[in-house]
PDB file of C-alpha atoms in Angstrom:
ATOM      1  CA  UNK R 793       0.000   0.000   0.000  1.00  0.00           C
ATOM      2  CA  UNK R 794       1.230   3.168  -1.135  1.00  0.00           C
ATOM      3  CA  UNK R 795       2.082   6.030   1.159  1.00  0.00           C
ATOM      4  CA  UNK R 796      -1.169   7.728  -0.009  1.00  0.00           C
ATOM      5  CA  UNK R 797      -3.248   4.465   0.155  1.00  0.00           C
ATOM      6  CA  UNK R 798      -2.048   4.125   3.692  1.00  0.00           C
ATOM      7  CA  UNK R 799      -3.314   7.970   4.527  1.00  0.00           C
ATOM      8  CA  UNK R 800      -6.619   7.704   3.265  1.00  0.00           C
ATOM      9  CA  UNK R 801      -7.335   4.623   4.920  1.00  0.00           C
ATOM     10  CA  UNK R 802      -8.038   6.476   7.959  1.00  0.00           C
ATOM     11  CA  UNK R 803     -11.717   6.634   8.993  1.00  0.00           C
ATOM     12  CA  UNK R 804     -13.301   9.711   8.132  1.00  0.00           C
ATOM     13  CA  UNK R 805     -15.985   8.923  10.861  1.00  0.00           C
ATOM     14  CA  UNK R 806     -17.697   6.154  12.458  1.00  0.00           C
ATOM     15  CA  UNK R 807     -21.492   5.681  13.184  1.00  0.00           C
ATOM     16  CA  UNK R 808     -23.575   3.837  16.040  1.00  0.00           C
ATOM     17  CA  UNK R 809     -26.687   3.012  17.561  1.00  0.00           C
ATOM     18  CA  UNK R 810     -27.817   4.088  20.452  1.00  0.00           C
ATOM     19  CA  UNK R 811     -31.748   4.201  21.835  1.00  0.00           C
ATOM     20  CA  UNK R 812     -33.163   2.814  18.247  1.00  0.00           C
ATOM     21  CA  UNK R 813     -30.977   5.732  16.530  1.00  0.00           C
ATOM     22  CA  UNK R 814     -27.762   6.075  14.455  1.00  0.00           C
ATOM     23  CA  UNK R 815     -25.401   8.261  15.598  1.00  0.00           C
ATOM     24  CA  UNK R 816     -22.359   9.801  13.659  1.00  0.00           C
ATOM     25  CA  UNK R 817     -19.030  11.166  14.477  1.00  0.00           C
ATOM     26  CA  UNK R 818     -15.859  12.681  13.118  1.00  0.00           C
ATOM     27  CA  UNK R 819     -14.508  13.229  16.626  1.00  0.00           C
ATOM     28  CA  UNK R 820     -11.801  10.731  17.351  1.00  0.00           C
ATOM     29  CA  UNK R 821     -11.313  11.830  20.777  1.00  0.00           C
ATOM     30  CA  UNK R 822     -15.422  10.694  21.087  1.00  0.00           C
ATOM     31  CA  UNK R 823     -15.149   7.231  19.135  1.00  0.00           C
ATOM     32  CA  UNK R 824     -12.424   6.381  21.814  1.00  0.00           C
ATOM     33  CA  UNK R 825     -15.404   6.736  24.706  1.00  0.00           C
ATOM     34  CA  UNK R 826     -17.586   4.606  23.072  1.00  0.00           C
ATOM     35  CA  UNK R 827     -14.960   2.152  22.738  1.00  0.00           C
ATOM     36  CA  UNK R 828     -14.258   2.710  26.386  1.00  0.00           C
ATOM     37  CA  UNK R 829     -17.717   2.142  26.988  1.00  0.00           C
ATOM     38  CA  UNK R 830     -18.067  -0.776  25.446  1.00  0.00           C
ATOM     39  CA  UNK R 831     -20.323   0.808  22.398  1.00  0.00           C
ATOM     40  CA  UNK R 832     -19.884  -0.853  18.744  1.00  0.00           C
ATOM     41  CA  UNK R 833     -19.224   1.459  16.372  1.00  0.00           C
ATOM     42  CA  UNK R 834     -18.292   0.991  12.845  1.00  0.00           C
ATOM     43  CA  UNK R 835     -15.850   3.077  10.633  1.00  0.00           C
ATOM     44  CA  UNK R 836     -16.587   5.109   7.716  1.00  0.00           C
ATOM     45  CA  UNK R 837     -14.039   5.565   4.847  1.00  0.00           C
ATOM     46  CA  UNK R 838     -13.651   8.331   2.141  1.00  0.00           C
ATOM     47  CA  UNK R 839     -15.271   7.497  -1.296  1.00  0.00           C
ATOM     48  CA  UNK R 840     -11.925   8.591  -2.445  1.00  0.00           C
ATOM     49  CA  UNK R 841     -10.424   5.661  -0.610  1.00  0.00           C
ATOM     50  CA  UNK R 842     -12.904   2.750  -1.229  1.00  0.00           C
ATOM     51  CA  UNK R 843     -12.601   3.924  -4.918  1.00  0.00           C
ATOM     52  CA  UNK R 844      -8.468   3.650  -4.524  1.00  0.00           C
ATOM     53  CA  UNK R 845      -9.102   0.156  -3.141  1.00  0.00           C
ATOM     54  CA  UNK R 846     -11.257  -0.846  -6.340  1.00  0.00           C
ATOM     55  CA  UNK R 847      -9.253  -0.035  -8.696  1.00  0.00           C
ATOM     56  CA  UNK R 848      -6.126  -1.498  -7.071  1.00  0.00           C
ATOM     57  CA  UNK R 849      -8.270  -5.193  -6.726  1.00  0.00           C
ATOM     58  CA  UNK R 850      -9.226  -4.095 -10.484  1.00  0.00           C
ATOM     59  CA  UNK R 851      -5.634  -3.812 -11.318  1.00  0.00           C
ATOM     60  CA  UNK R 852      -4.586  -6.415  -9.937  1.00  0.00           C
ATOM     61  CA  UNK R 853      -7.457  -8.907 -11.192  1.00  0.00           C
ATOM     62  CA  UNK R 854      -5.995  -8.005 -14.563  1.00  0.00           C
ATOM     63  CA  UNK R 855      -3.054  -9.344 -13.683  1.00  0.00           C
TER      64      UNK R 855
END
């Protein structure tokens, strides 16, 4: 993975549910509490990077 590739395959933000509602943030500081408390959460990636990743499996499919 590419020094780029490795970059953007930070979360952008992560989402969960909480009282029959999703929840977003961006915050990383406030993804860490829900970890702490135990909350699921799932990341969210950059269109930019799942787009990266598709043409890489692309590439290499051609292979």
């Amino acid at each position: 993975m590419d020094n780029k590739l490795n970059e953007l395959s930070k979360p952008v933000a992560w989402t969960w549910h909480a009282y029959g509602l999703q929840h977003a943030t961006t915050e990383e500081d406030e993804r860490d509490e829900l970890i702490a408390d135990g909350v699921e959460n799932s990341p969210l990636y950059s269109q930019e990077y799942v787009s990266a990743l598709l043409a890489e499996l692309e590439a290499k499919d051609k292979r």
